[in-house]
Coordinates of C-alpha atoms in Angstrom, one line a residue:
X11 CA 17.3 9.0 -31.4
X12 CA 20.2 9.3 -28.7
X13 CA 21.1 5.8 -28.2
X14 CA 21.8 5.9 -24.6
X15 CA 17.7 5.4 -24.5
X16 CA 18.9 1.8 -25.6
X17 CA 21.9 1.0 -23.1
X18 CA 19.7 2.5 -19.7
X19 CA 18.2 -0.5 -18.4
X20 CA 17.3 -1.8 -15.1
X21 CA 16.7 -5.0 -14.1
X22 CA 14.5 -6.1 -11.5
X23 CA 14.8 -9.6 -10.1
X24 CA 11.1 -10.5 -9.2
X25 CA 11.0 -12.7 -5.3
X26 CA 7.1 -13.3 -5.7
X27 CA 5.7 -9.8 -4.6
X28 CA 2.4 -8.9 -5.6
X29 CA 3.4 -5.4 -6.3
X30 CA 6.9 -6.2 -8.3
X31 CA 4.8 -5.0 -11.9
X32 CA 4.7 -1.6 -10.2
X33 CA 8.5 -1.1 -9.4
X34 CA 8.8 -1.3 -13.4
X35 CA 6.1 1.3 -13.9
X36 CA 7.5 3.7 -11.3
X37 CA 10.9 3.1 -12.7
X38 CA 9.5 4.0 -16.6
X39 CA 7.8 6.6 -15.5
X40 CA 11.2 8.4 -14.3
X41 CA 12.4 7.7 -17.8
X42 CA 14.4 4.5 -17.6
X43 CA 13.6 1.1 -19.3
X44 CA 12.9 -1.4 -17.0
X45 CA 12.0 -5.3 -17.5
X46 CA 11.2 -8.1 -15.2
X47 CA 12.6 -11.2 -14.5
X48 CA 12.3 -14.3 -12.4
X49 CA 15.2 -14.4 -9.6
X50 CA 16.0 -17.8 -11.0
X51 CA 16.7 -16.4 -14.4
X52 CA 19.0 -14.0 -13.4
X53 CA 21.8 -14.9 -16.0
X54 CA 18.7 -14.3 -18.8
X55 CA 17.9 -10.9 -17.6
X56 CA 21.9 -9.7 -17.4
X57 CA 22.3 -11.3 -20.7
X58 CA 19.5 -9.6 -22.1
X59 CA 19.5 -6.2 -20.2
X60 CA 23.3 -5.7 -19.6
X61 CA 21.7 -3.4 -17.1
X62 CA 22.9 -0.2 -14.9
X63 CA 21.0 -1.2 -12.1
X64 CA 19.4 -4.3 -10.9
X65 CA 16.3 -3.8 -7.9
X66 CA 15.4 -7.1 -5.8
X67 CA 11.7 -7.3 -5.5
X68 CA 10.1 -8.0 -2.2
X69 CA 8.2 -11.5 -2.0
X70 CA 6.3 -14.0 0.4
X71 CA 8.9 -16.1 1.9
X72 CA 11.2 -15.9 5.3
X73 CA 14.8 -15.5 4.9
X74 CA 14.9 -17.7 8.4
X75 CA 13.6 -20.4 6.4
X76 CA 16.5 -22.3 5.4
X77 CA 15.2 -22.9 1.7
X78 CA 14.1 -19.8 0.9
X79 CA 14.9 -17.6 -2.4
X80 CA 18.2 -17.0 -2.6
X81 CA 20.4 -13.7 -4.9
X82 CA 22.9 -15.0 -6.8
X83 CA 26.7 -14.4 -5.6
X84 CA 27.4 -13.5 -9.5
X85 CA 24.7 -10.6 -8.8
X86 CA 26.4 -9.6 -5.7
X87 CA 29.7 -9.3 -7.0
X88 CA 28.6 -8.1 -10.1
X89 CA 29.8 -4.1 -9.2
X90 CA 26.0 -2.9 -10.8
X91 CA 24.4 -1.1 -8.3
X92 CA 21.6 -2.8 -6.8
X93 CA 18.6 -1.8 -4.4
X94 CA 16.9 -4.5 -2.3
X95 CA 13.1 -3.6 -1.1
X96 CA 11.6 -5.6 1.6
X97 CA 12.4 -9.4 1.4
X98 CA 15.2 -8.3 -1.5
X99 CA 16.5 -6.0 1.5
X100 CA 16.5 -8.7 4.1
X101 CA 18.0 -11.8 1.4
X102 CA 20.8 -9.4 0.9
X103 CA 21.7 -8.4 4.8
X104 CA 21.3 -12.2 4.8
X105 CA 23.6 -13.3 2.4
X106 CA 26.5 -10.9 3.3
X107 CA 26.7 -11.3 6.7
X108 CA 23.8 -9.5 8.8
X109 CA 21.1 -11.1 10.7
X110 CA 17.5 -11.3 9.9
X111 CA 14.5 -12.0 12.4
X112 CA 10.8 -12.1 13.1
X113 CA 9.4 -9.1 14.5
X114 CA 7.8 -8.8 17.5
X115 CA 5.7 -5.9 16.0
X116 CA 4.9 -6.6 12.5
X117 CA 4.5 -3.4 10.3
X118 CA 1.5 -3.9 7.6
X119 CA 0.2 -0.3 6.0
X120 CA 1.2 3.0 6.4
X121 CA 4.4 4.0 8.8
X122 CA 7.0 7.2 9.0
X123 CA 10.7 6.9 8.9
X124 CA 13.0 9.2 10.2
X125 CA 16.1 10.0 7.4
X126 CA 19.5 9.6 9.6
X127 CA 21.9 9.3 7.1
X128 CA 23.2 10.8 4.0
X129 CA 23.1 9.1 0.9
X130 CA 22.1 10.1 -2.8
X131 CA 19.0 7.5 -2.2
X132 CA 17.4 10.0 -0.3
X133 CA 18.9 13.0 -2.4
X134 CA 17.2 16.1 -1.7
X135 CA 15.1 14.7 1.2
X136 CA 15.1 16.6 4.3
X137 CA 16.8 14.8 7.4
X138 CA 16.6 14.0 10.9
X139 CA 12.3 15.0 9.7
X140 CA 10.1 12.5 11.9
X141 CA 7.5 11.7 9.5
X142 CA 8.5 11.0 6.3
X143 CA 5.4 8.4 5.4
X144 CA 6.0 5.3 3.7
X145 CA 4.0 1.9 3.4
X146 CA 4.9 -1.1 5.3
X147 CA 4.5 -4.9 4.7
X148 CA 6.9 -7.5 6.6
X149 CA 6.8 -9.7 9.3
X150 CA 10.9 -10.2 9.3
X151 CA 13.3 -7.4 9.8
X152 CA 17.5 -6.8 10.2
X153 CA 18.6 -7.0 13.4
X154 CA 22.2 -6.8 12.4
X155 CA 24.0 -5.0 9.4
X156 CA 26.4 -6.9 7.2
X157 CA 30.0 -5.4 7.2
X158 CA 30.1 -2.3 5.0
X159 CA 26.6 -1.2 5.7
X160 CA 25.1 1.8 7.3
X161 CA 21.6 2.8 8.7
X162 CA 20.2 5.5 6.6
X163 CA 16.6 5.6 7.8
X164 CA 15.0 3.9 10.7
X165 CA 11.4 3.5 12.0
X166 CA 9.9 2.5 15.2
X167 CA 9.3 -0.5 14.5
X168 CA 12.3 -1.5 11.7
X169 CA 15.5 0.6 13.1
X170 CA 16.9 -1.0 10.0
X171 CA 14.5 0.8 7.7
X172 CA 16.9 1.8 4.7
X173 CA 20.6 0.5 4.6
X174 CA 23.5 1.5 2.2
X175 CA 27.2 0.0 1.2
X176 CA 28.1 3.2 -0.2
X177 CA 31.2 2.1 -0.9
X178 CA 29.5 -1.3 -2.9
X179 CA 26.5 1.1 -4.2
X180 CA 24.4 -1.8 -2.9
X181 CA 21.1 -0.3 -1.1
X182 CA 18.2 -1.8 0.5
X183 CA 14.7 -0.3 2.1
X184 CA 12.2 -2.2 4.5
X185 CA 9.4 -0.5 3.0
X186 CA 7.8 -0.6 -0.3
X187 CA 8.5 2.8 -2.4
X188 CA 7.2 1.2 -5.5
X189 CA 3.4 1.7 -4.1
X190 CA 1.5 4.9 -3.9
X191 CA 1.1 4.9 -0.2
X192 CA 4.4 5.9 -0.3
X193 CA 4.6 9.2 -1.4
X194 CA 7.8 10.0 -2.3
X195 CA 8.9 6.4 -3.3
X196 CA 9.3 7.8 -6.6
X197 CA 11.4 10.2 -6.2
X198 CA 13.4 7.3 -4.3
X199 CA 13.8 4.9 -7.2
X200 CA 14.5 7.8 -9.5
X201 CA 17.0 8.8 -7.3
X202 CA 18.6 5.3 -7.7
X203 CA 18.1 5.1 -11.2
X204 CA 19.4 8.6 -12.2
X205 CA 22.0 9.4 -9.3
X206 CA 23.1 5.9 -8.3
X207 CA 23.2 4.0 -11.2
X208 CA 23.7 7.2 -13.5
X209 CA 20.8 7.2 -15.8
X210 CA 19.9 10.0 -17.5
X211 CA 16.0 9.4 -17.7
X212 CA 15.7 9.6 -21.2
X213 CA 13.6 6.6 -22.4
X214 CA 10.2 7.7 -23.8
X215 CA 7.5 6.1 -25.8
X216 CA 8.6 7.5 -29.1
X217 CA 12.0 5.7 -28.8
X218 CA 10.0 2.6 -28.1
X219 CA 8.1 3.5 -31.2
X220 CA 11.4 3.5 -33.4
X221 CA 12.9 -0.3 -31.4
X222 CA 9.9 -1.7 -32.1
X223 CA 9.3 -0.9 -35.4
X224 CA 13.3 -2.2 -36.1
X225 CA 12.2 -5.4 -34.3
X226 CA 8.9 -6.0 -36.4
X227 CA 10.6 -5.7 -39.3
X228 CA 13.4 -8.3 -38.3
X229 CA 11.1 -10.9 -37.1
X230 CA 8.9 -10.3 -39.8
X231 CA 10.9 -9.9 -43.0
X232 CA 9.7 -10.8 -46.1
X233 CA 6.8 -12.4 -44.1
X234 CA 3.3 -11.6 -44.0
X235 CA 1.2 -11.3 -40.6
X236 CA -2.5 -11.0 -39.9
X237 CA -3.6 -9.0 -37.2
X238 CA -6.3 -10.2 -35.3
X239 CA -8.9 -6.9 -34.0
X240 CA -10.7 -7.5 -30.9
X241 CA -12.1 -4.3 -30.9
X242 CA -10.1 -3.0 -27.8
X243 CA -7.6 -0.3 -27.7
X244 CA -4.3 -3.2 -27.2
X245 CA -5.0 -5.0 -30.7
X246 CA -6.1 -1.5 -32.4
X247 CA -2.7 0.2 -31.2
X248 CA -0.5 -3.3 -32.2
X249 CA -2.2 -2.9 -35.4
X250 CA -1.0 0.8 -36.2
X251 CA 2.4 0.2 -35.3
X252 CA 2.5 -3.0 -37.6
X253 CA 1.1 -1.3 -40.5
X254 CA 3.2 1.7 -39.8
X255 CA 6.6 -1.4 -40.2
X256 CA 5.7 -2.9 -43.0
X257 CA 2.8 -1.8 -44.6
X258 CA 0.6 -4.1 -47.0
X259 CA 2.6 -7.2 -45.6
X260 CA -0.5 -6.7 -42.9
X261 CA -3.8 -7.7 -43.2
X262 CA -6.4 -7.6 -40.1
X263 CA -9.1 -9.8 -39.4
X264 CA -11.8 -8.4 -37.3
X265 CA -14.0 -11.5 -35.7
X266 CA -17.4 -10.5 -34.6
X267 CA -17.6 -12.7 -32.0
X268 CA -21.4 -11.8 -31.0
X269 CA -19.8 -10.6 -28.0
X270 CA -18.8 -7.5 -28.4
X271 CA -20.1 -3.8 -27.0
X272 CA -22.7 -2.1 -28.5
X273 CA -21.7 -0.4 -32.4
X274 CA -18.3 -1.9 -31.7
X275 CA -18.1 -3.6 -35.2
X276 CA -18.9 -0.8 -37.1
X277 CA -16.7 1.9 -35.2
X278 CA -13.6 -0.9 -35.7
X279 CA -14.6 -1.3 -39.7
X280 CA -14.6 2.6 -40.0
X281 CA -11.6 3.4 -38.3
X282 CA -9.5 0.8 -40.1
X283 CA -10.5 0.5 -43.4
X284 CA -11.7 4.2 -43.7
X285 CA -8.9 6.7 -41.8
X286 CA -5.9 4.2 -41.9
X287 CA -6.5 2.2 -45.3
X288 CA -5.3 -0.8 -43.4
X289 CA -6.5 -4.2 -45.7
X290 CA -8.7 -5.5 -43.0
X291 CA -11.3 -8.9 -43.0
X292 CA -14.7 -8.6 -41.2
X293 CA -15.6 -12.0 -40.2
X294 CA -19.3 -12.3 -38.9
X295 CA -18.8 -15.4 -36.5
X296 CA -21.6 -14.7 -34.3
X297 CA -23.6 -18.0 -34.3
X298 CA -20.0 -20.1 -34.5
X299 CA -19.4 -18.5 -31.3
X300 CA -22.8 -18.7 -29.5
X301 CA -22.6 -22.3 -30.8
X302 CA -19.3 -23.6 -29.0
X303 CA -20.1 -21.4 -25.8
X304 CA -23.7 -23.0 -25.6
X305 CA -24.3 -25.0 -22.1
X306 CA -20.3 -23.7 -20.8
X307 CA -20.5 -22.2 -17.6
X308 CA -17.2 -22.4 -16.7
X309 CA -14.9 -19.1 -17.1
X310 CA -11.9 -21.2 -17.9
X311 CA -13.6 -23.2 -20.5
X312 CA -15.1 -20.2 -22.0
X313 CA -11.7 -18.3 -22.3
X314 CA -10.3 -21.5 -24.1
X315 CA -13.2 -21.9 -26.2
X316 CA -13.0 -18.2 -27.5
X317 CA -9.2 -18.5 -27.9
X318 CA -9.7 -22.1 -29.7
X319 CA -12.7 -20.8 -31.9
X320 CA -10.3 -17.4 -33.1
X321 CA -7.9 -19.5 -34.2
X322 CA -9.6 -21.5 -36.0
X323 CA -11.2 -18.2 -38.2
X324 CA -7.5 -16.8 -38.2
X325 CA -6.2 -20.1 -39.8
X326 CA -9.3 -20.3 -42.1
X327 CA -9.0 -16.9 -43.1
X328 CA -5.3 -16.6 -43.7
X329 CA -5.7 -19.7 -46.2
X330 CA -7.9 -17.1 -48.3
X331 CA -5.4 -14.7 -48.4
X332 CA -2.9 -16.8 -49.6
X333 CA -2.1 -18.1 -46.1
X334 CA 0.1 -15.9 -43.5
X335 CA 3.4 -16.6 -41.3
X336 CA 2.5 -14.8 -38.3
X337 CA -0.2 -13.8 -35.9
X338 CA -0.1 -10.1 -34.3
X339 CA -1.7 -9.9 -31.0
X340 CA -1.9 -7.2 -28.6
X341 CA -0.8 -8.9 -25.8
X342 CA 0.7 -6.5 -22.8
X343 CA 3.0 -7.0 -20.0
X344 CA 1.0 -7.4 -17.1
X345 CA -0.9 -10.3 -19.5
X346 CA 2.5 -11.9 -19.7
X347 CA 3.7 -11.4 -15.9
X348 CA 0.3 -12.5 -15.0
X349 CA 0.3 -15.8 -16.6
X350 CA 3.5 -17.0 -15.7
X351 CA 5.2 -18.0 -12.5
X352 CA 8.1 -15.6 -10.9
X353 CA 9.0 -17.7 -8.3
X354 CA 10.2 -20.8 -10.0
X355 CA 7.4 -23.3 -9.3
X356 CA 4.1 -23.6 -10.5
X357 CA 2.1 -20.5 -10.8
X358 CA -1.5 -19.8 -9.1
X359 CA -3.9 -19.4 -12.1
X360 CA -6.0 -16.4 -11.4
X361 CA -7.1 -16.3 -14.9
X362 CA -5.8 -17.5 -18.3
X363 CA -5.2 -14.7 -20.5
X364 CA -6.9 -14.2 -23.8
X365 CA -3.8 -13.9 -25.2
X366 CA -1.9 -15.9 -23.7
X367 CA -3.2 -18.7 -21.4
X368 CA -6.2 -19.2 -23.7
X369 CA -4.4 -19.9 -27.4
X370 CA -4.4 -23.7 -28.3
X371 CA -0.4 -25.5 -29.2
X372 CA -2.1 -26.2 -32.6
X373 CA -1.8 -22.8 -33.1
X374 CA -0.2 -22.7 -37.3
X375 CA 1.3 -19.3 -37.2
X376 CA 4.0 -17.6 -35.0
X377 CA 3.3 -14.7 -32.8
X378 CA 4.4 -11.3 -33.2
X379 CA 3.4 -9.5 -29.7
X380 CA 4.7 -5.5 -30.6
X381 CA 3.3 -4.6 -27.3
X382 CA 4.2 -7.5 -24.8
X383 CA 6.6 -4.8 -22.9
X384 CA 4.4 -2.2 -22.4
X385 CA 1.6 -1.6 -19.8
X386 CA -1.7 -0.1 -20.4
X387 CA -1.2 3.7 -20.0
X388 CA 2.0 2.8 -22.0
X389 CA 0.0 2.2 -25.1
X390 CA -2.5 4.6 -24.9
X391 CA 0.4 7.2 -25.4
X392 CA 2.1 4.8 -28.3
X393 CA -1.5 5.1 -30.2
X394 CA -1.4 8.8 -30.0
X395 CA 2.2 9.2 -31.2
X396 CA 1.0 6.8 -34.4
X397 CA -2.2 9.3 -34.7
X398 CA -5.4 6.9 -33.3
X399 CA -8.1 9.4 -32.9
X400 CA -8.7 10.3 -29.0
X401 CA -12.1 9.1 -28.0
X402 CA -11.0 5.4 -29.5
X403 CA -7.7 5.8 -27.5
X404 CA -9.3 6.6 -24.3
X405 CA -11.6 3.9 -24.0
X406 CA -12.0 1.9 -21.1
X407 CA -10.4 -1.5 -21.1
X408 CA -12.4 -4.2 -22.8
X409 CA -11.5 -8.1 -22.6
X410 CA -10.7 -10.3 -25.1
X411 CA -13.3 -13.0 -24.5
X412 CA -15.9 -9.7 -24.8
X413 CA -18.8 -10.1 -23.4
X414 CA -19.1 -13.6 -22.4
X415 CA -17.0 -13.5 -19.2
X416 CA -19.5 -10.4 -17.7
X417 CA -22.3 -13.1 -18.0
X418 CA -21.5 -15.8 -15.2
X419 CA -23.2 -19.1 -16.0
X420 CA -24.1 -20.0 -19.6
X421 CA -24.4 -18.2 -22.6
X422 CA -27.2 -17.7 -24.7
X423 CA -27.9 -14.7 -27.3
X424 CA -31.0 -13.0 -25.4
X425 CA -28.4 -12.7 -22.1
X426 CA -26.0 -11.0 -24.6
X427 CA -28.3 -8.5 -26.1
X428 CA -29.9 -7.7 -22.7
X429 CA -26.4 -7.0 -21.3
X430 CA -25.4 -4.8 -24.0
X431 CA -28.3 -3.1 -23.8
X432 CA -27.9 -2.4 -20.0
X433 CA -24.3 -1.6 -20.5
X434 CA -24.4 1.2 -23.5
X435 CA -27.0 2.6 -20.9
X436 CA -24.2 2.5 -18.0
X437 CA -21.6 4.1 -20.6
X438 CA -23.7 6.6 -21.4
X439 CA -25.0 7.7 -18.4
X440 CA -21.1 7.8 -16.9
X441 CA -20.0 10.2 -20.0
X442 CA -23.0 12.7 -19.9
X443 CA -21.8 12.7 -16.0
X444 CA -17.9 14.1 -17.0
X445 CA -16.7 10.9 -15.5
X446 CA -15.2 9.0 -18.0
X447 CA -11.7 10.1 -17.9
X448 CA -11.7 9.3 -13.6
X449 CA -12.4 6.0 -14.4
X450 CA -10.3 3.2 -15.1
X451 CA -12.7 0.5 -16.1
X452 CA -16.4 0.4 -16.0
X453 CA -19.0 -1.8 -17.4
X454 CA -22.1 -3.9 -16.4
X455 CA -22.3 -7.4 -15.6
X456 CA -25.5 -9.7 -16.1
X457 CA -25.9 -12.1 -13.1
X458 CA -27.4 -15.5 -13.5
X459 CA -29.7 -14.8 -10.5
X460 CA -33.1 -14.0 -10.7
X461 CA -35.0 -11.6 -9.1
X462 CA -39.0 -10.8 -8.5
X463 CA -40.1 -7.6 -9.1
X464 CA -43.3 -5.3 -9.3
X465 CA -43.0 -3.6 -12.4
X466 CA -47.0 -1.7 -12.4
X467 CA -49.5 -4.2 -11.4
X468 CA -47.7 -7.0 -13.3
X469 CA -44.8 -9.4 -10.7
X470 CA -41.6 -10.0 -12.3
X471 CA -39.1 -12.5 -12.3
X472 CA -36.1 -11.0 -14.0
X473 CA -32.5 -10.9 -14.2
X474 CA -29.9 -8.8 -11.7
X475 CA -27.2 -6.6 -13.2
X476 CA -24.7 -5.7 -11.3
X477 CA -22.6 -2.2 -12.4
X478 CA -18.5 -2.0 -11.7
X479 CA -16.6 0.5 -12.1
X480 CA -12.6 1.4 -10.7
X481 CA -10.1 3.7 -10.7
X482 CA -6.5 2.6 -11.3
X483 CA -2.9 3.7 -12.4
X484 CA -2.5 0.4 -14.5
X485 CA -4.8 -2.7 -13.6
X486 CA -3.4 -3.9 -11.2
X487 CA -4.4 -2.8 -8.5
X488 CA -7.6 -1.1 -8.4
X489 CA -10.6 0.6 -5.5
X490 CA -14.2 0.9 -6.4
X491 CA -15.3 4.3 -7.6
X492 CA -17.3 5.9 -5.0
X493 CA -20.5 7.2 -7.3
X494 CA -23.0 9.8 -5.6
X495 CA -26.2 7.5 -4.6
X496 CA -28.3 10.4 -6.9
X497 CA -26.3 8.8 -10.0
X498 CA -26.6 4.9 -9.4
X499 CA -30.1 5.4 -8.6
X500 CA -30.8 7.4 -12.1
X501 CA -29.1 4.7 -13.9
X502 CA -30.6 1.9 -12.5
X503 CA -33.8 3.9 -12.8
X504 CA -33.1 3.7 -16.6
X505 CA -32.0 0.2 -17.3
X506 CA -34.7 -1.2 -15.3
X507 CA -37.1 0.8 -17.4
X508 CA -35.7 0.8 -20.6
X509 CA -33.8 -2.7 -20.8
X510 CA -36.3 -6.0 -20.8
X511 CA -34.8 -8.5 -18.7
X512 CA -33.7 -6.8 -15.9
X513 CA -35.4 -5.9 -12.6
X514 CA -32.7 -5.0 -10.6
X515 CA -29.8 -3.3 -9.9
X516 CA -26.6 -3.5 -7.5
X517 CA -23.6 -2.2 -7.8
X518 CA -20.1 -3.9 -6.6
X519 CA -17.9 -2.0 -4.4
X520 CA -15.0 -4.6 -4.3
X521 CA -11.2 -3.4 -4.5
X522 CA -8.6 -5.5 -6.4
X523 CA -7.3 -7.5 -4.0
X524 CA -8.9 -9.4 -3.4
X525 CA -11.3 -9.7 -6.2
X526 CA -10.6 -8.6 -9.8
X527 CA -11.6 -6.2 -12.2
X528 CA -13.5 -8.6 -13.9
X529 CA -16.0 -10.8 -12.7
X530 CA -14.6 -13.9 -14.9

């Protein structure tokens, strides 16, 4: 492996932007490592990364405010090359010298800049062009240029669109190029990375393969680790690559929770003890779970409860093994951005985590996360380099907690088999349809509303499910997937007739934001 994959980083300083995960994708995705990390941990992330490049995320706050988020000087003066989007773009014309104001016409969604002046940012751009579309989000904008700087793209309503310190190889952009709105953004940051800062692009998932597996095997050592399977692709992928480090020193433990999809359990089973040979425990925990969830309507509570329960198997079945020093999870980056803070205070909590937010601090064994740098479409290509069959590989995302968080309100066993029921139906229905691949996440959710219904002479009062479905580049972001009305209405045609329990049918055409993929 050519070790320059090692020694190409970037780091990107995160200022609170919704959006900051995807400037790390689009930067991996032109072949350069990139990690995130808090502005206030700046001296971690340099330490850490030693980076070529370091990109200032945008983020919420007003440079006019007196107390707002602030770049270090040692960043500044640092001689890396660094590239400031939105607020990062307005802290640094701040900081050095320029002036910063609120905008009479606030630019929010799609915009065109003109390119005006050269600069490998916008290598092999075309110039002086009109429309070159990008995607807008501030409220603030430079009004004056720190000493050094020049205007390399302007718009009508930002003439400070793009700025560059050639000299300094300090950059900064008033739009967002990390998003897909902006077409070309990509082609920006690679420009950055590769031309700027001198990368040569050649980071790839295989040369993750080989780090990680080094990195296993020095945390672990002479240790042993149990793997805990939830069934979904994260924990089956972590799994593989363990196994693939150090061998029998890994044992799984698949928990069936109760919760899980329909032949889940025994398409796990097969796979692991059957084409990889890996020691694996099947645990039926059903009834322990159904027990602890009964009369929890909370989604928190349930995520805790599922988290606390695992543990609880994991620790009593490590014992029989002989006890075990470490617990694997498949726990992915976005799970960790998501369930911390970037901005230095206390964080929002959207949703605790499964695997992170939801683990107990009584917790016995030490964590080994293989996959906690990676993002989704990340791993799926990591299980196909360490040979996991296909169709296993390309299923949808599934949640830790399983099926508990699709059914709002309480928990009871007929709710679970009537949900699974309904959603094998959806599943099936979407594949004999060629659609699985265009989606990013689908599934069926069992309401706690009832309905009445006329089902032949008889009146019903029956349950609602509601279908979801998305389309996405990584999770986080995501739009509803715009079936034909002929298909929802043959598969609601179908679970109403074929699954007791259920009388009705909607389907959910909310985008994340502002609601999530999930319902809990």
């Amino acid at each position: 492996m050519n070790n320059s994959n090692n020694n190409e980083k970037i780091l990107i300083l995160d200022f609170g932007s919704q959006v900051t995960q995807l400037i790390a994708r689009r930067v991996r995705e032109s072949g350069v490592y990139s990690e995130i990390f808090p502005y206030t941990k700046w001296e971690e992330g340099l330490k850490k990364i030693k980076p070529k490049g370091i990109i200032l995320s945008g983020g919420p706050a007003s440079t006019i405010d007196g107390s707002s988020p602030q770049v270090s000087l040692e960043i500044l003066n640092s001689g890396v090359p660094i590239l400031g989007i939105c607020y990062g773009q307005q802290t640094l014309c701040s900081q050095l010298g320029g002036k910063v104001e609120h905008s009479t016409k606030r630019e929010f969604g799609r915009a065109n800049i003109k390119i005006i002046g050269k600069s490998d940012f916008f290598r092999d751009f075309e110039y002086n062009k009109e429309n070159e579309p990008v995607w807008m989000s501030h409220g603030d904008k430079v009004t004056e240029l720190p000493e050094g700087f020049s205007v390399i793209a302007e718009s009508e309503n930002a003439p400070f669109a793009a700025i560059a310190n050639e000299d300094k190889r300090i950059y900064g952009v008033q739009f967002h190029p990390e998003v897909i709105h902006t077409p070309n953004g990509s082609k920006m940051l690679e420009n950055f990375t590769h031309h700027i800062c001198g990368c040569s692009g050649e980071w790839t998932i295989e040369s993750f393969k080989e780090i990680a597996i080094e990195r296993i095997k020095k945390q672990v050592g002479d240790g042993t680790v149990v793997c805990g399977l939830s069934g979904g692709v994260d924990s089956s992928v972590a799994a593989v690559l363990l196994h693939e480090a150090i061998g029998k020193q890994l044992t799984c433990i698949y928990v069936d929770t109760g919760l899980m999809r329909e032949n889940e359990t025994k398409e796990v089973v097969g796979m692991f003890r059957d084409h990889f040979n890996i020691p694996l425990v099947h645990v039926d925990a059903e009834q322990d779970f159904l027990n602890d969830l009964n009369g929890i309507s909370d989604p928190e509570r349930k995520r805790k409860i599922i988290g606390s329960k695992f543990i609880d198997i994991f620790d009593e079945e490590a014992s029989k093994i002989g006890g075990a020093d470490f617990l694997a999870q498949g726990t992915l980056y976005p799970d960790v951005i998501e369930s911390i803070s970037f901005i230095g205070g206390p964080s929002v909590t959207i949703k605790s985590h499964h695997n992170v937010g939801g683990l107990p601090e009584r917790m016995k064994m030490d964590l080994v996360e293989p996959l906690r740098e990676l993002f989704k479409d990340e791993v799926r290509d990591l299980g196909r380099d360490l040979g996991i069959p296909d169709h296993f590989i390309d299923r949808h995302p599934f949640p830790g907690p399983g099926l508990a968080i699709r059914i709002p309100g309480e928990i009871t066993s007929d709710k679970v088999d009537i949900l699974r029921k309904a959603d094998i139906i959806y599943i099936d229905e979407i594949k004999k349809a060629g659609l699985y691949k265009e989606i990013w996440q689908a599934f069926a959710v069992l309401l706690p509303v009832q309905t009445v219904g006329v089902m032949g002479d008889e009146r019903t009062y029956e349950y609602v499910c509601a279908l979801r479905a998305v389309t996405s580049l990584d999770g986080m972001t995501a739009d509803y997937y715009p079936y034909d009305q002929s298909f929802l209405a043959n598969v609601s045609t179908r679970i109403i007739n074929e699954v007791k329990g259920i009388n009705r049918v909607v389907y959910d055409i909310t985008s994340k934001p502002p609601g999530t993929i999930e319902w809990e």
